[in-house]
CSV table of C-alpha atoms in Angstrom, one decimal:
chain,number,residue,atom,x,y,z
A,101,MET,CA,37.7,7.2,12.0
A,102,PRO,CA,33.8,5.9,13.8
A,103,LYS,CA,31.4,4.1,12.2
A,104,PRO,CA,28.2,6.3,10.9
A,105,LYS,CA,25.2,5.8,13.5
A,106,VAL,CA,22.0,4.6,12.3
A,107,PHE,CA,18.2,3.6,13.7
A,108,VAL,CA,16.1,0.9,12.7
A,109,THR,CA,13.0,1.2,13.1
A,110,ARG,CA,12.2,-2.4,12.9
A,111,LYS,CA,12.8,-6.0,13.8
A,112,MET,CA,14.7,-7.5,10.3
A,113,PRO,CA,16.5,-10.5,9.5
A,114,GLU,CA,19.9,-10.9,10.8
A,115,ALA,CA,21.4,-11.3,7.5
A,116,ILE,CA,20.3,-6.9,6.0
A,117,LEU,CA,21.3,-6.0,9.7
A,118,ASN,CA,24.7,-7.5,9.0
A,119,LEU,CA,25.0,-5.4,6.0
A,120,LEU,CA,25.0,-2.3,7.9
A,121,ARG,CA,26.2,-3.3,10.5
A,122,ALA,CA,29.7,-4.1,8.1
A,123,GLU,CA,29.2,-0.5,7.3
A,124,CYS,CA,27.6,1.4,10.3
A,125,GLU,CA,27.2,1.1,14.0
A,126,VAL,CA,23.6,0.1,14.6
A,127,SER,CA,20.5,0.6,16.7
A,128,VAL,CA,17.5,-1.5,16.5
A,129,TYR,CA,13.7,-0.9,17.9
A,130,ALA,CA,13.7,-4.9,18.0
A,131,HIS,CA,10.1,-5.6,18.0
A,132,ASP,CA,7.0,-6.5,14.9
A,133,GLU,CA,4.8,-4.0,16.7
A,134,PRO,CA,3.7,-1.1,17.9
A,135,PRO,CA,5.6,0.8,16.1
A,136,VAL,CA,8.6,2.7,17.8
A,137,PRO,CA,7.2,5.4,20.8
A,138,ARG,CA,7.2,8.5,19.6
A,139,ALA,CA,9.9,10.0,22.2
A,140,GLN,CA,12.3,6.7,21.2
A,141,LEU,CA,12.1,7.5,17.8
A,142,LEU,CA,13.1,11.6,18.4
A,143,ARG,CA,15.6,9.9,21.1
A,144,GLU,CA,17.5,7.7,18.9
A,145,ALA,CA,17.8,10.7,15.6
A,146,HIS,CA,19.5,12.7,18.1
A,147,ASP,CA,22.4,10.7,17.3
A,148,ALA,CA,21.9,9.1,14.4
A,149,HIS,CA,23.4,10.0,11.1
A,150,GLY,CA,20.8,7.8,8.9
A,151,LEU,CA,17.5,6.6,9.9
A,152,TYR,CA,15.7,3.0,8.6
A,153,THR,CA,12.5,3.2,8.4
A,154,MET,CA,9.0,1.9,8.2
A,155,LEU,CA,5.5,3.6,6.9
A,156,THR,CA,4.3,4.0,10.2
A,157,GLU,CA,6.8,6.5,11.7
A,158,GLN,CA,6.2,10.5,11.4
A,159,ILE,CA,9.2,11.5,9.7
A,160,ASP,CA,8.6,15.9,10.4
A,161,ALA,CA,10.3,18.9,10.7
A,162,GLU,CA,10.3,18.1,14.9
A,163,LEU,CA,12.1,15.0,14.0
A,164,PHE,CA,14.9,16.6,12.1
A,165,ASP,CA,15.0,19.1,14.7
A,166,ALA,CA,15.9,16.8,17.1
A,167,ALA,CA,18.5,15.0,14.8
A,168,PRO,CA,21.0,17.3,13.7
A,169,ASN,CA,23.7,14.5,12.2
A,170,LEU,CA,21.0,13.5,10.0
A,171,LYS,CA,22.9,12.6,6.8
A,172,VAL,CA,19.5,10.8,5.1
A,173,VAL,CA,16.3,8.5,5.7
A,174,SER,CA,15.7,5.2,3.7
A,175,GLN,CA,12.5,4.1,3.7
A,176,MET,CA,11.4,0.4,3.3
A,177,ALA,CA,7.8,1.3,1.3
A,178,VAL,CA,7.2,2.4,-1.9
A,179,GLY,CA,5.5,4.9,-0.1
A,180,TYR,CA,6.7,8.0,1.6
A,181,ASP,CA,3.3,9.8,2.6
A,182,ASN,CA,5.0,9.7,5.8
A,183,ILE,CA,7.4,11.7,5.5
A,184,ASP,CA,7.3,15.5,5.1
A,185,THR,CA,10.1,15.4,1.8
A,186,GLN,CA,9.6,19.3,1.2
A,187,GLU,CA,11.1,19.8,4.6
A,188,ALA,CA,13.7,17.2,4.2
A,189,THR,CA,14.7,18.6,0.8
A,190,LYS,CA,14.9,21.9,2.8
A,191,ARG,CA,17.6,20.2,4.9
A,192,LYS,CA,19.3,18.5,2.2
A,193,ILE,CA,18.5,14.8,3.7
A,194,PRO,CA,17.6,12.3,0.8
A,195,ILE,CA,14.9,10.3,1.2
A,196,GLY,CA,15.3,7.1,-0.2
A,197,HIS,CA,12.0,4.5,-0.9
A,198,THR,CA,11.6,0.8,-2.5
A,199,PRO,CA,9.8,1.0,-6.0
A,200,GLY,CA,10.1,-1.2,-8.9
A,201,VAL,CA,10.4,-4.8,-6.7
A,202,LEU,CA,7.0,-5.4,-5.2
A,203,THR,CA,5.6,-4.2,-8.6
A,204,ASP,CA,5.1,-7.6,-9.9
A,205,THR,CA,3.9,-9.3,-6.1
A,206,THR,CA,1.8,-6.2,-5.2
A,207,ALA,CA,-0.3,-6.8,-8.7
A,208,ASP,CA,-0.6,-9.8,-8.2
A,209,PHE,CA,-2.2,-9.9,-4.8
A,210,ALA,CA,-3.9,-7.3,-6.4
A,211,PHE,CA,-5.7,-9.6,-8.8
A,212,THR,CA,-5.9,-12.7,-5.9
A,213,LEU,CA,-8.5,-9.8,-3.7
A,214,LEU,CA,-10.0,-9.2,-7.0
A,215,MET,CA,-11.1,-12.7,-7.7
A,216,ALA,CA,-11.2,-13.6,-4.3
A,217,ALA,CA,-14.3,-10.8,-3.8
A,218,GLY,CA,-15.6,-11.9,-7.0
A,219,ARG,CA,-16.0,-15.6,-6.2
A,220,ARG,CA,-17.2,-14.8,-2.5
A,221,VAL,CA,-14.1,-17.6,-1.5
A,222,VAL,CA,-13.6,-16.4,2.3
A,223,GLU,CA,-17.7,-16.6,2.3
A,224,GLY,CA,-17.3,-19.8,1.0
A,225,MET,CA,-14.7,-20.9,4.0
A,226,ASP,CA,-17.4,-19.7,6.6
A,227,TYR,CA,-19.8,-21.2,5.5
A,228,ILE,CA,-18.3,-24.3,5.8
A,229,ARG,CA,-17.1,-23.3,9.3
A,230,GLN,CA,-20.4,-22.5,10.5
A,231,GLY,CA,-21.4,-25.4,9.4
A,232,ARG,CA,-23.4,-24.3,6.6
A,233,TRP,CA,-22.8,-26.8,4.0
A,234,GLN,CA,-25.1,-29.4,3.8
A,235,THR,CA,-25.7,-30.1,0.0
A,236,TRP,CA,-24.5,-28.7,-3.1
A,237,ILE,CA,-27.0,-25.8,-3.5
A,238,PRO,CA,-27.4,-24.4,-7.7
A,239,PHE,CA,-27.3,-20.9,-7.0
A,240,GLU,CA,-25.9,-20.8,-3.4
A,241,LEU,CA,-22.7,-18.2,-2.8
A,242,THR,CA,-23.3,-18.1,-6.9
A,243,GLY,CA,-20.4,-14.1,-7.5
A,244,SER,CA,-18.7,-13.0,-10.4
A,245,ASP,CA,-16.7,-13.9,-13.7
A,246,ILE,CA,-13.7,-12.5,-14.2
A,247,HIS,CA,-13.6,-13.4,-17.7
A,248,GLY,CA,-15.0,-10.7,-19.9
A,249,ALA,CA,-15.3,-8.5,-17.2
A,250,THR,CA,-14.2,-5.3,-16.8
A,251,LEU,CA,-11.5,-4.0,-14.8
A,252,GLY,CA,-11.5,-0.3,-14.3
A,253,LEU,CA,-7.8,1.1,-12.7
A,254,LEU,CA,-7.7,3.9,-10.7
A,255,GLY,CA,-4.0,4.9,-11.3
A,256,MET,CA,-1.8,3.3,-14.3
A,257,GLY,CA,1.4,3.9,-12.8
A,258,ARG,CA,3.7,0.6,-12.3
A,259,ILE,CA,1.0,-1.6,-10.4
A,260,GLY,CA,-1.8,-0.7,-12.0
A,261,SER,CA,-0.1,-1.3,-15.1
A,262,ALA,CA,0.8,-4.8,-14.0
A,263,VAL,CA,-2.1,-5.0,-12.9
A,264,ALA,CA,-4.0,-4.7,-16.7
A,265,LYS,CA,-1.3,-6.5,-17.4
A,266,ARG,CA,-2.7,-9.9,-15.6
A,267,ALA,CA,-6.4,-8.8,-16.6
A,268,ARG,CA,-5.6,-9.4,-20.7
A,269,GLY,CA,-4.9,-13.3,-19.8
A,270,PHE,CA,-8.7,-12.9,-18.4
A,271,ASP,CA,-9.9,-11.4,-21.3
A,272,MET,CA,-11.3,-8.8,-19.2
A,273,ARG,CA,-12.2,-5.4,-20.7
A,274,VAL,CA,-10.0,-2.3,-19.3
A,275,ILE,CA,-10.5,1.2,-18.4
A,276,TYR,CA,-8.0,3.7,-16.1
A,277,TYR,CA,-8.8,6.9,-15.0
A,278,ASP,CA,-4.9,8.9,-13.5
A,279,VAL,CA,-4.8,12.1,-12.0
A,280,MET,CA,-1.3,12.5,-13.9
A,281,PRO,CA,-2.1,13.8,-17.7
A,282,ASN,CA,1.0,12.5,-18.6
A,283,VAL,CA,0.8,8.9,-17.9
A,284,PRO,CA,1.8,6.6,-20.9
A,285,GLN,CA,-0.4,4.6,-23.0
A,286,VAL,CA,-1.0,1.4,-21.5
A,287,GLU,CA,-1.7,-1.3,-24.7
A,288,GLY,CA,-5.1,-3.0,-24.3
A,289,ALA,CA,-6.2,-0.4,-21.9
A,290,GLU,CA,-8.1,2.4,-22.6
A,291,ARG,CA,-8.2,6.1,-20.5
A,292,VAL,CA,-11.6,7.2,-19.5
A,293,SER,CA,-12.8,9.6,-16.8
A,294,LEU,CA,-13.2,9.3,-13.8
A,295,ASP,CA,-17.0,8.9,-14.2
A,296,GLU,CA,-17.2,6.3,-16.9
A,297,VAL,CA,-14.6,4.3,-14.7
A,298,LEU,CA,-17.1,4.7,-11.5
A,299,ALA,CA,-20.0,3.5,-13.9
A,300,GLN,CA,-18.9,1.3,-16.7
A,301,SER,CA,-16.3,-1.7,-14.1
A,302,ASP,CA,-16.9,-4.8,-12.5
A,303,PHE,CA,-14.1,-4.4,-10.9
A,304,VAL,CA,-12.7,-0.8,-9.3
A,305,SER,CA,-8.9,-1.6,-8.8
A,306,VAL,CA,-7.0,1.4,-6.7
A,307,HIS,CA,-3.3,2.5,-7.3
A,308,VAL,CA,-3.2,5.4,-6.5
A,309,PRO,CA,-0.4,6.9,-4.4
A,310,LEU,CA,-1.9,9.6,-1.5
A,311,THR,CA,-2.0,13.1,-2.1
A,312,PRO,CA,-4.7,15.5,-1.3
A,313,GLU,CA,-6.6,14.9,-4.4
A,314,THR,CA,-6.6,11.1,-4.2
A,315,HIS,CA,-7.8,11.6,-0.5
A,316,HIS,CA,-11.1,9.5,-0.1
A,317,ILE,CA,-11.4,8.9,-3.8
A,318,ILE,CA,-14.1,6.3,-3.2
A,319,ASN,CA,-16.8,8.1,-0.9
A,320,ALA,CA,-19.9,8.4,-0.7
A,321,ASP,CA,-20.6,9.6,-3.9
A,322,THR,CA,-17.9,7.8,-6.2
A,323,LEU,CA,-19.1,4.7,-4.5
A,324,LYS,CA,-23.2,5.9,-6.1
A,325,GLN,CA,-21.5,6.2,-9.2
A,326,MET,CA,-20.8,2.8,-9.6
A,327,LYS,CA,-22.8,-0.5,-10.8
A,328,ARG,CA,-24.7,-2.3,-8.0
A,329,THR,CA,-22.8,-5.9,-9.0
A,330,ALA,CA,-19.2,-4.1,-8.2
A,331,VAL,CA,-16.1,-5.2,-6.2
A,332,LEU,CA,-14.0,-2.5,-4.9
A,333,VAL,CA,-10.4,-3.8,-4.4
A,334,ASN,CA,-7.6,-1.1,-2.7
A,335,THR,CA,-4.5,-2.0,-2.5
A,336,SER,CA,-2.6,1.6,-2.8
A,337,ARG,CA,-3.1,3.6,1.0
A,338,GLY,CA,-6.0,3.2,2.9
A,339,PRO,CA,-7.5,6.9,3.4
A,340,THR,CA,-7.6,6.4,-0.3
A,341,VAL,CA,-10.9,5.1,0.5
A,342,ASP,CA,-13.7,6.6,3.3
A,343,ALA,CA,-14.3,3.9,5.2
A,344,MET,CA,-17.7,4.9,6.9
A,345,ALA,CA,-18.9,5.0,3.8
A,346,LEU,CA,-18.0,2.7,2.5
A,347,TYR,CA,-19.4,0.0,5.3
A,348,ASP,CA,-22.3,2.5,4.2
A,349,ALA,CA,-22.7,1.4,0.4
A,350,LEU,CA,-22.0,-2.9,1.0
A,351,LYS,CA,-24.4,-2.5,3.9
A,352,ASN,CA,-26.6,-1.1,2.0
A,353,GLY,CA,-26.0,-2.9,-1.5
A,354,THR,CA,-24.7,0.2,-3.3
A,355,ILE,CA,-22.0,-2.2,-4.3
A,356,ALA,CA,-21.6,-5.9,-3.6
A,357,TYR,CA,-18.3,-6.6,-2.3
A,358,ALA,CA,-15.1,-4.8,-1.5
A,359,ALA,CA,-11.4,-6.6,-0.7
A,360,LEU,CA,-9.2,-4.2,0.9
A,361,ASP,CA,-5.7,-4.5,1.8
A,362,VAL,CA,-5.1,-1.3,3.1
A,363,THR,CA,-7.4,1.2,5.7
A,364,GLU,CA,-8.5,3.7,7.5
A,365,PRO,CA,-7.1,3.4,10.3
A,366,GLU,CA,-4.4,0.9,9.8
A,367,PRO,CA,-4.1,-1.3,12.1
A,368,LEU,CA,-7.9,-1.9,11.3
A,369,PRO,CA,-9.5,-2.2,14.7
A,370,ALA,CA,-10.8,-6.0,15.4
A,371,ASP,CA,-14.3,-4.4,16.3
A,372,HIS,CA,-14.1,-1.8,13.3
A,373,PRO,CA,-17.7,-2.3,11.7
A,374,LEU,CA,-16.6,-3.1,7.6
A,375,LEU,CA,-15.2,-6.6,9.7
A,376,THR,CA,-18.7,-7.3,11.0
A,377,LEU,CA,-19.8,-7.2,6.9
A,378,PRO,CA,-19.6,-10.8,5.3
A,379,ASN,CA,-19.1,-9.0,1.5
A,380,CYS,CA,-15.8,-7.2,2.9
A,381,THR,CA,-12.2,-9.2,2.7
A,382,VAL,CA,-9.4,-7.0,4.8
A,383,THR,CA,-6.2,-8.6,4.5
A,384,PRO,CA,-3.3,-7.0,6.9
A,385,HIS,CA,-0.9,-4.6,4.3
A,386,ILE,CA,0.7,-7.6,2.7
A,387,ALA,CA,0.3,-6.5,-0.8
A,388,SER,CA,4.1,-7.0,-1.1
A,389,ALA,CA,4.7,-9.8,1.1
A,390,SER,CA,6.1,-12.9,-0.4
A,391,VAL,CA,9.6,-13.5,1.0
A,392,ALA,CA,11.9,-12.6,-1.7
A,393,THR,CA,10.2,-8.8,-2.6
A,394,ARG,CA,10.4,-8.1,1.2
A,395,MET,CA,14.2,-9.3,1.3
A,396,SER,CA,14.9,-7.3,-2.0
A,397,MET,CA,12.7,-3.9,-0.3
A,398,ALA,CA,15.3,-4.4,2.4
A,399,LYS,CA,18.3,-4.7,0.8
A,400,LEU,CA,17.4,-1.4,-1.2
A,401,ALA,CA,16.6,-0.3,1.6
A,402,VAL,CA,20.0,-0.8,2.9
A,403,ALA,CA,21.6,0.6,-1.1
A,404,ASN,CA,19.4,3.7,-0.3
A,405,LEU,CA,20.9,4.5,3.4
A,406,LEU,CA,24.5,3.0,2.7
A,407,ALA,CA,24.5,5.8,-0.3
A,408,GLY,CA,23.2,8.9,1.5
A,409,LEU,CA,25.7,8.6,4.6
A,410,LYS,CA,28.9,8.0,1.7
A,411,GLY,CA,27.5,11.1,0.4
A,412,GLU,CA,26.5,9.2,-2.7
A,413,ARG,CA,23.7,9.8,-4.7
A,414,LEU,CA,20.9,7.7,-3.0
A,415,PRO,CA,19.6,4.7,-6.2
A,416,ASN,CA,15.9,5.6,-5.2
A,417,CYS,CA,15.1,8.3,-4.4
A,418,ALA,CA,12.1,10.5,-3.2
A,419,ASN,CA,13.6,14.2,-3.0
A,420,PRO,CA,15.6,14.3,-6.0
A,421,GLU,CA,15.2,17.9,-6.0
A,422,VAL,CA,17.8,17.7,-3.0
A,423,TYR,CA,20.6,16.7,-6.1
A,424,GLN,CA,19.5,20.5,-7.5
């Protein structure tokens, strides 16, 4: 019996590919970047029974039309806003994703950005590189204390909860807002309105999924509600923050600092205005980028893919209604 055909949309470690090759005929777009060209994606999908995708691929009706044999899409990410899940469900195609395994690593990095921004670590490195460090100056590069500060979380899912847990170790007051009404209460954290989070927080950290309701949840108006000394951290999705509104707010002193691991657009062009600001730290979407976590994500994506090819329920399915 011939093996099912699988297309992998990015170069992966051989150990991961070998897990697939044991049971599948595997084709790989063997590049780090740029993302697989659309025409090639549609061409490869035509004969594929399974797709192993990244956030950079648009999985929509056009692709499903081009892939008459497709049984499953498995994405190596917790998010899946690049995939039309309603269309997939209509066509009985389960969508796999990789939640859970990256929670603690991402929360670690969100807190890394929070601390680096609050204490102006990147500015300090630039200060030395520019040859400006001539002596110790009592009030040079003073930042914000982390301990005892108020942390406002937008979103109290897995990652938001993990960040709240870390904040308790720094004796921070934790408040949060969530668009979902039935989020469980988190120990040591107080649920408040969005307006209260913005007005009271010394640090605002974004952990919401990208939906129509959360698109540009941080915008010119919400930035004006924040403290002038506030620090904004975003490790969720780039479009939750209006990049140009943030640029204006940072340049004009509406807020003090921002630290972003995700951006709009992504990748952020090297000549983007945000990168000209000393009070904005940007990293290239690496919040989950520990060796152990990325390997766990990759293996979970393999497990989802192989289950779908066998007609079994996916271990982590983004559209479970497909099984109804």
